[in-house]
Coordinates of C-alpha atoms in Angstrom, one line a residue:
Chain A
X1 CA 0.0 0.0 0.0
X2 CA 1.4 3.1 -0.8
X3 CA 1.5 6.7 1.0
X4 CA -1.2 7.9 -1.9
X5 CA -3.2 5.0 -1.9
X6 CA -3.3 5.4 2.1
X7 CA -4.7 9.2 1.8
X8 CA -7.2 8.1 -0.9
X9 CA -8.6 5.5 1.5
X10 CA -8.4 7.3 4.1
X11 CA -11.1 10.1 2.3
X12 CA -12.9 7.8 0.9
X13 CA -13.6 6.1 4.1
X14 CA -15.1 9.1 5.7
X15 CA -17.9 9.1 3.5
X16 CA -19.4 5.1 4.6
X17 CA -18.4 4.8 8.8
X18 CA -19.3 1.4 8.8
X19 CA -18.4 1.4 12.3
X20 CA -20.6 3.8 13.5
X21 CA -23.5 1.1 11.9
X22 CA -22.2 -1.6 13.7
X23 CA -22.5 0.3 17.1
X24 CA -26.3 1.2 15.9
X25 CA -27.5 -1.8 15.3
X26 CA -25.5 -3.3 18.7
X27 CA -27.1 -1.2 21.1
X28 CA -30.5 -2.2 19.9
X29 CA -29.7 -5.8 19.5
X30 CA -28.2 -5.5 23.0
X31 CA -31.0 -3.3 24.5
X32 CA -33.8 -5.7 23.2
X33 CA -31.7 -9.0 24.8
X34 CA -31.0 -7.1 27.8
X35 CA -35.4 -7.1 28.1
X36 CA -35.3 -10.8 27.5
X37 CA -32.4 -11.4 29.7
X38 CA -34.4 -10.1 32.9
X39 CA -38.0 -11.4 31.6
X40 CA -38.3 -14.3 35.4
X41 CA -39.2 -17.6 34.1
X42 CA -42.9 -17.7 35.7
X43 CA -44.5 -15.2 33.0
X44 CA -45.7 -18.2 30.9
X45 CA -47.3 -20.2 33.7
X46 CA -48.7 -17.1 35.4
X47 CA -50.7 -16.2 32.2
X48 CA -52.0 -19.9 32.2
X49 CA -53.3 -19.7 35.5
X50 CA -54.4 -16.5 35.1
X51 CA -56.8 -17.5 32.3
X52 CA -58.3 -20.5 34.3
X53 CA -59.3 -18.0 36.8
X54 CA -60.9 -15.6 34.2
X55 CA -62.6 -18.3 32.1
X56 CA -64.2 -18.9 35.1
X57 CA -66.3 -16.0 34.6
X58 CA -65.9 -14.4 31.6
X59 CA -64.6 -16.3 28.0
X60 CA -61.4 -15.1 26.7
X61 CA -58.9 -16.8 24.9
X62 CA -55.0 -16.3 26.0
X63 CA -53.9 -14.5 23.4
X64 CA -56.2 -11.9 25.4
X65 CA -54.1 -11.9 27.9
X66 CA -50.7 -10.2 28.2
X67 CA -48.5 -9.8 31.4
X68 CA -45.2 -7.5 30.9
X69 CA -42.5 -7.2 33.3
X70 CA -41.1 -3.5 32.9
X71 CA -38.0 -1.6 34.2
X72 CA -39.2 2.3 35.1
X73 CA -35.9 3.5 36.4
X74 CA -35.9 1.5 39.9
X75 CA -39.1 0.2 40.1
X76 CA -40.2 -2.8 38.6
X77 CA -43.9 -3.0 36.4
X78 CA -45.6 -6.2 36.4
X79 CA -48.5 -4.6 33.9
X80 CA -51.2 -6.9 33.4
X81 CA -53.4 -7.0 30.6
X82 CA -57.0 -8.3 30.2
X83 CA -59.0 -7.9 26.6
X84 CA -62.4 -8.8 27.5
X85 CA -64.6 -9.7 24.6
X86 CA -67.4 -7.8 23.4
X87 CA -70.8 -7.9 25.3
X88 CA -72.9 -10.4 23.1
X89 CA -70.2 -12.6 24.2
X90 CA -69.7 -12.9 27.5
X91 CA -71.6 -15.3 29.7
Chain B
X1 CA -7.0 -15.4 49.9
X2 CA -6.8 -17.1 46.8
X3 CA -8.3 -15.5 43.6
X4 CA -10.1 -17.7 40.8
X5 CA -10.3 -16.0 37.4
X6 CA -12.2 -16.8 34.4
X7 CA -11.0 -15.4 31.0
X8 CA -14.3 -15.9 29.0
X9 CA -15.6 -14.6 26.0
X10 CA -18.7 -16.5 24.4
X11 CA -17.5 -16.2 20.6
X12 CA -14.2 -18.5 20.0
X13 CA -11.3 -17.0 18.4
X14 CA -10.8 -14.0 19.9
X15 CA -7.5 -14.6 21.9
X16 CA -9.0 -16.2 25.5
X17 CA -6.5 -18.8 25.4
X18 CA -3.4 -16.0 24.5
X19 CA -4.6 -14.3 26.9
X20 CA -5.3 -16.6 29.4
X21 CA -1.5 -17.7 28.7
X22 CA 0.0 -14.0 29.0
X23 CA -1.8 -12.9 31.5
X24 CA -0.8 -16.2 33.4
X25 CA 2.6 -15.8 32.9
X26 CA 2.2 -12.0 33.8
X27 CA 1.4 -12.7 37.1
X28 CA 3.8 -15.4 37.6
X29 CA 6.2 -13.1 36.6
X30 CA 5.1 -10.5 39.2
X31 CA 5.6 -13.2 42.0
X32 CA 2.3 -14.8 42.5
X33 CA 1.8 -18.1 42.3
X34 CA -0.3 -18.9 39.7
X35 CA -2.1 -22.4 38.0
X36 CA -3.7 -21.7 35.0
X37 CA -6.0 -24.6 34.0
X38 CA -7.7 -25.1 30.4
X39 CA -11.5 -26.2 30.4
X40 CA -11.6 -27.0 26.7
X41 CA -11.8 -30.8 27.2
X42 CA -11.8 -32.7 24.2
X43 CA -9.7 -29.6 22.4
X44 CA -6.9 -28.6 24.7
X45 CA -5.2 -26.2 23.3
X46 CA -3.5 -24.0 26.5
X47 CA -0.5 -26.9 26.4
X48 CA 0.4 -25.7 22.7
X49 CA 0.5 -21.6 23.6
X50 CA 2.8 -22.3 26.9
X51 CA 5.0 -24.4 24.6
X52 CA 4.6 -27.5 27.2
X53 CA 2.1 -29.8 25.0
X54 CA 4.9 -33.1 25.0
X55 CA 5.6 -33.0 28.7
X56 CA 1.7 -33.6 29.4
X57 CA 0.9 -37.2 31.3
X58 CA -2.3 -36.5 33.1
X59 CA -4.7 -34.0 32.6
X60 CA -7.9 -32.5 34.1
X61 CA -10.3 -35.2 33.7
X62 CA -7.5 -38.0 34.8
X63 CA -7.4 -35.7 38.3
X64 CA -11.3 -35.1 38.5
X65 CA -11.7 -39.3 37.9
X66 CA -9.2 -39.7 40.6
X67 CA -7.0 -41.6 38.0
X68 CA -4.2 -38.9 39.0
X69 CA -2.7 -36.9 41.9
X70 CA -3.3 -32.7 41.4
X71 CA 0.1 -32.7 41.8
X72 CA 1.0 -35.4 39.2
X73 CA -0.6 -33.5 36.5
X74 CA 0.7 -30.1 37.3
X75 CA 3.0 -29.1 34.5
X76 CA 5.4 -26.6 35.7
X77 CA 6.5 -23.9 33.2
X78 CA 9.4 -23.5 31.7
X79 CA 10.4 -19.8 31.9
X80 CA 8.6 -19.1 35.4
X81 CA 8.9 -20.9 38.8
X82 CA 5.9 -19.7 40.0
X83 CA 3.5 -21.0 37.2
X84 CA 1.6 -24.3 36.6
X85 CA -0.4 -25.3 33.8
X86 CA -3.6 -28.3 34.5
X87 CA -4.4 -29.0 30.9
X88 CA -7.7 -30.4 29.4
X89 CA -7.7 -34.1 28.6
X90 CA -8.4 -34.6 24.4
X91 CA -11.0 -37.1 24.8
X92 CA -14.2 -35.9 24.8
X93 CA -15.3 -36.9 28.2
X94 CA -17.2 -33.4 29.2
X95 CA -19.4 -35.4 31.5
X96 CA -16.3 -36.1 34.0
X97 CA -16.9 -32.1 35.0
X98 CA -18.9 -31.4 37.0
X99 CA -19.9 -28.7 39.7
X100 CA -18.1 -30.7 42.8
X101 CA -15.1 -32.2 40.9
X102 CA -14.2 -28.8 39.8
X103 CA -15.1 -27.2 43.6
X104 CA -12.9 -29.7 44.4
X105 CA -9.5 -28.8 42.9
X106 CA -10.1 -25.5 43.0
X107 CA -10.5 -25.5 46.7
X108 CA -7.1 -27.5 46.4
X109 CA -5.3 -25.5 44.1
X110 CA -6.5 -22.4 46.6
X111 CA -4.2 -24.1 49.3
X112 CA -0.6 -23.7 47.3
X113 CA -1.4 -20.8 44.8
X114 CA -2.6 -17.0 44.9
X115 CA -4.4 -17.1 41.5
X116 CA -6.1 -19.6 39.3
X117 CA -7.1 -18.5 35.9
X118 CA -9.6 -20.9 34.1
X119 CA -9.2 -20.9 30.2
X120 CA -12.6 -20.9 29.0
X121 CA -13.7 -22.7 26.0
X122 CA -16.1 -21.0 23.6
X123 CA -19.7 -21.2 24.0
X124 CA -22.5 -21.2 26.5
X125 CA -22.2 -25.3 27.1
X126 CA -21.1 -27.4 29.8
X127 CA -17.1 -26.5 29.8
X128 CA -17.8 -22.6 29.8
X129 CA -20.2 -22.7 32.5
X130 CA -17.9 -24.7 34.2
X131 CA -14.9 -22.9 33.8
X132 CA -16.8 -19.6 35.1
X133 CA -18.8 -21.1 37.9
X134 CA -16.7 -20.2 40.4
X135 CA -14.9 -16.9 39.3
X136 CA -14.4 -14.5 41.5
X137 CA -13.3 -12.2 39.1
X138 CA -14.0 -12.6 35.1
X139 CA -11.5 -10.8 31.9
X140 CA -13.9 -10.8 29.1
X141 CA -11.8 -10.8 25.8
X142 CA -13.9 -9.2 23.1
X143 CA -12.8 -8.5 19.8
X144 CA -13.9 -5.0 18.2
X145 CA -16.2 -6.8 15.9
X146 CA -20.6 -7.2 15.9
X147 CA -20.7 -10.9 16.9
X148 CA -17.9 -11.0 19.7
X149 CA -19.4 -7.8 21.2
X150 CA -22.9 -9.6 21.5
X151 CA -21.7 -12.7 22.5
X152 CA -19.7 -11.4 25.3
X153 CA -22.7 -9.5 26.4
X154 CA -24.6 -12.8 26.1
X155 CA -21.6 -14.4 28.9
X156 CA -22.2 -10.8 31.0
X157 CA -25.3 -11.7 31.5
X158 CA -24.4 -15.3 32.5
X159 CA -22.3 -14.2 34.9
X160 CA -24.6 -12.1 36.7
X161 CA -27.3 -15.2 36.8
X162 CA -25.8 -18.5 37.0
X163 CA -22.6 -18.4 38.4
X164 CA -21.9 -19.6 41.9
X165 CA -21.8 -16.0 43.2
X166 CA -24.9 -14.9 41.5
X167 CA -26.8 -18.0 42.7
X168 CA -25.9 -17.6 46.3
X169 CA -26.7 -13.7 46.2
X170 CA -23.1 -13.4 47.2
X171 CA -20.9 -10.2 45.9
X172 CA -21.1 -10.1 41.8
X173 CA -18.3 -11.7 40.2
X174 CA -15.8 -8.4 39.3
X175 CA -15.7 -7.7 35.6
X176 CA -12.5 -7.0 33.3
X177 CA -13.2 -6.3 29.6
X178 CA -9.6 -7.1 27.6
X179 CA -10.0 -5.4 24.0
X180 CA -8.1 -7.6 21.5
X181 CA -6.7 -7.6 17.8
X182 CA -7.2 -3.6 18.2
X183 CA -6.4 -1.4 15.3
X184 CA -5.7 2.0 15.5
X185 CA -5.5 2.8 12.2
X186 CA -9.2 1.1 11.1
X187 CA -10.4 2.7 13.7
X188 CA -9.5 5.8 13.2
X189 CA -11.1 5.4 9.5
X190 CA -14.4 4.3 11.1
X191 CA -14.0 1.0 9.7
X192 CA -13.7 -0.8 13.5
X193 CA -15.6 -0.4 16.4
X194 CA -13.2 2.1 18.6
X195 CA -12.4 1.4 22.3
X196 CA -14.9 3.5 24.0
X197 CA -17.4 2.2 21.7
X198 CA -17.0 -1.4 22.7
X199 CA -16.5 -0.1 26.5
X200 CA -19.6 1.9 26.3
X201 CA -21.7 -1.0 24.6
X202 CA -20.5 -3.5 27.1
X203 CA -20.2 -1.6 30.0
X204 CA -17.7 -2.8 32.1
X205 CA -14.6 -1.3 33.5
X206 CA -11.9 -1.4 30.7
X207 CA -8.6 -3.8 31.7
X208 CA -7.2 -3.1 28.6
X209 CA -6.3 -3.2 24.9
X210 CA -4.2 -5.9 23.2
X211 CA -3.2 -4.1 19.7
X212 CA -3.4 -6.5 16.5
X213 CA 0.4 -7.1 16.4
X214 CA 2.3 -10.0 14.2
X215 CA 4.3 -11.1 17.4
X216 CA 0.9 -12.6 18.7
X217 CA 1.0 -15.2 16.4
X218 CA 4.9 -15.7 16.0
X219 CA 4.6 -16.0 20.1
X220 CA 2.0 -18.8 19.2
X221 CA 4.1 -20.7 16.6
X222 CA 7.0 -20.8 19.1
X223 CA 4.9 -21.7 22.2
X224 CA 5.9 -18.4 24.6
X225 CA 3.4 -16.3 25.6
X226 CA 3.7 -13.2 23.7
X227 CA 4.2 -11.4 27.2
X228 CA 7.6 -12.3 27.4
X229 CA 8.3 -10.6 24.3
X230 CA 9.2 -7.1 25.9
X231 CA 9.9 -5.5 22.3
X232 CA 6.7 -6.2 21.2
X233 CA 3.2 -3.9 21.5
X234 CA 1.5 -7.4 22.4
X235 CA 3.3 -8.1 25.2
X236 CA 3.7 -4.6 26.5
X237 CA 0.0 -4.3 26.6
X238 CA 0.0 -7.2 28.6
X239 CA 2.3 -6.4 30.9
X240 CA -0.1 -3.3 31.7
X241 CA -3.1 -5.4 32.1
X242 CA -1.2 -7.3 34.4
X243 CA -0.1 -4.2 36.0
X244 CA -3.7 -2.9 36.1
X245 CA -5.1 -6.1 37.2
X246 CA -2.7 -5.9 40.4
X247 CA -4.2 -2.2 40.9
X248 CA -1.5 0.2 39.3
X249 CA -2.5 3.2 37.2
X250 CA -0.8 2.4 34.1
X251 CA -2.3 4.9 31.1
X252 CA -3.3 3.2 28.2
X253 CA -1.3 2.4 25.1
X254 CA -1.9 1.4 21.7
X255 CA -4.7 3.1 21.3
X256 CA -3.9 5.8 18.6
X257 CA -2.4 5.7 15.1
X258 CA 1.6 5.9 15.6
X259 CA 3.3 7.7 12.9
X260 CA 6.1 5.4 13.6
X261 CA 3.7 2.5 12.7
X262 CA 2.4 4.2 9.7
X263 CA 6.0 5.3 8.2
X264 CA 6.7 1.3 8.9
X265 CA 3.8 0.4 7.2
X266 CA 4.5 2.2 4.2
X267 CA 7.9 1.5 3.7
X268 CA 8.2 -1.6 5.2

């Protein structure tokens, strides 16, 4: 490689910072598995217990349920969601 | 009290073995007395970088079978009187560690030696988890590169959850992130993740930065860790995370373009 070919790349370069891509795309990737990494292993069977309780009385199916575990700065969210179906519907 | 260390990394290839050698030999050179034991069983590889590889007779597995003596299998290195090297056995017996064999020669390596650092294999299996299990302190080697930067995220956050520490709510395992195959020069161009960006995406304290340097590799091919090649930008920056590690404020090195290395580069 020679001194010129150095300079050209070197100009060139500034044009595409393919690092500054790489670091995009990490902190999402990270910030998204970061969420996952802290999600406790009882969500799943919370939401099937939760729905034989609320069958009980009213009939939903348990993609109408969602339970979320969320980080606000220190405090922890468990945020619980019911869809109830429309009135004709229910028992 | 004796330390356990665990030089991890989750993506293979990125220099946990060299640097589980240098950094062996760093602080056998400072006086401590130091094993450092390979948990890649079935592809030992440790023996080859300290440049002992025909004077193994027993390995890891033979001591955690009871078919040898810790002592028996203890290879003492060459250069350094205060370093040992356990190696991993080649056959593929990862079965033979388990969670109170390796409790057990650790707690008997703590009785002669001031630091043991576990060579991690690559991965998130049985030998990795192993190998960090009982850390007390962890080096993280991550390469400035997309895949080693999430993978050793992915080991961060197996340290904080399944390790012995994090299981018995004890103090968190202390974290070292070692930078390796750095270039200046790329980075400089934008064309590698710099330092701080791999510090900041990580976020860990910073141990330091090996630079990509040709002497890693001859160190290899000879069978010396690249530490004890002084005249070398590898084993300088070694000899500062050693430094470092011990708690001395060495600045950090390597980290620019050097117009020495750039006049070399064009002229040869």
């Amino acid at each position: 490689m020679s001194l010129l070919n150095y300079f050209k790349r070197k100009s060139l370069q500034s044009a595409s910072v393919s690092a500054s891509v790489a670091k995009d795309r990490l902190q999402i990737i990270l910030a998204r598995e970061h969420g996952n990494r802290n999600e406790p292993d009882y969500l799943p069977k919370l939401k099937q217990e939760l729905l034989a309780v609320v069958s009980k009385y009213v009939n939903v199916d348990i993609s109408a349920i969602s339970v979320t575990r969320d980080r606000d700065g220190d405090c922890e969210i468990l945020e619980l969601n019911i869809t109830l179906p429309e009135p004709e519907v229910t028992k | 009290m004796a330390k356990v260390i665990v030089v991890t990394s989750g993506k293979g290839g990125v220099g946990k073995t060299t640097t589980s050698a240098s950094f062996a030999t760093g602080l056998a050179l400072r006086g401590k007395r130091t094993a450092v034991i390979d948990f890649d069983v079935g592809l030992r590889n440790l023996d080859l970088i300290m440049g002992c590889e025909r004077r193994v007779v027993y390995d890891f597995v033979n001591v955690l079978n009871g078919e040898a003596r810790l002592k028996q299998a203890l290879i003492k290195d060459k250069n350094c009187d205060n370093l040992f090297i356990l190696p991993a056995s080649q056959t593929r017996d990862k079965e033979a560690l388990t969670q109170e064999g390796v409790e057990r020669i650790l707690n008997e390596l703590k009785e002669t030696f001031d630091y043991i650092v576990c060579d991690s294999p690559a991965g998130i299996e049985k030998g990795a988890l192993m190998a960090l299990y009982f850390a007390d302190e962890a080096i993280i080697v991550t390469n400035p590169e997309i895949s080693s930067v999430r993978d050793s995220d992915r080991i961060l956050g197996i340290l904080s959850a399944k390790s012995h520490r994090a299981v018995n709510d004890a103090e968190p395992i202390k974290e070292h992130l070692v930078i390796t195959r750095f270039s200046p020069t790329r980075a400089e161009m934008g064309e590698m993740l710099s330092v701080v960006d791999v510090t900041e995406l990580l976020s860990i304290p910073l141990l330091g930065v090996i630079p990509e340097s040709e002497t890693v590799l001859s160190s290899s091919n000879a069978g010396i860790p690249v530490i004890n090649d002084k005249d070398s930008s590898g084993g300088q920056a070694y000899v500062d995370v050693v430094s470092r590690f011990l708690g001395e404020e060495v600045p950090m090195r390597f980290l620019d373009v050097e117009k020495k290395g750039l006049l070399k580069r064009i002229f040869g």
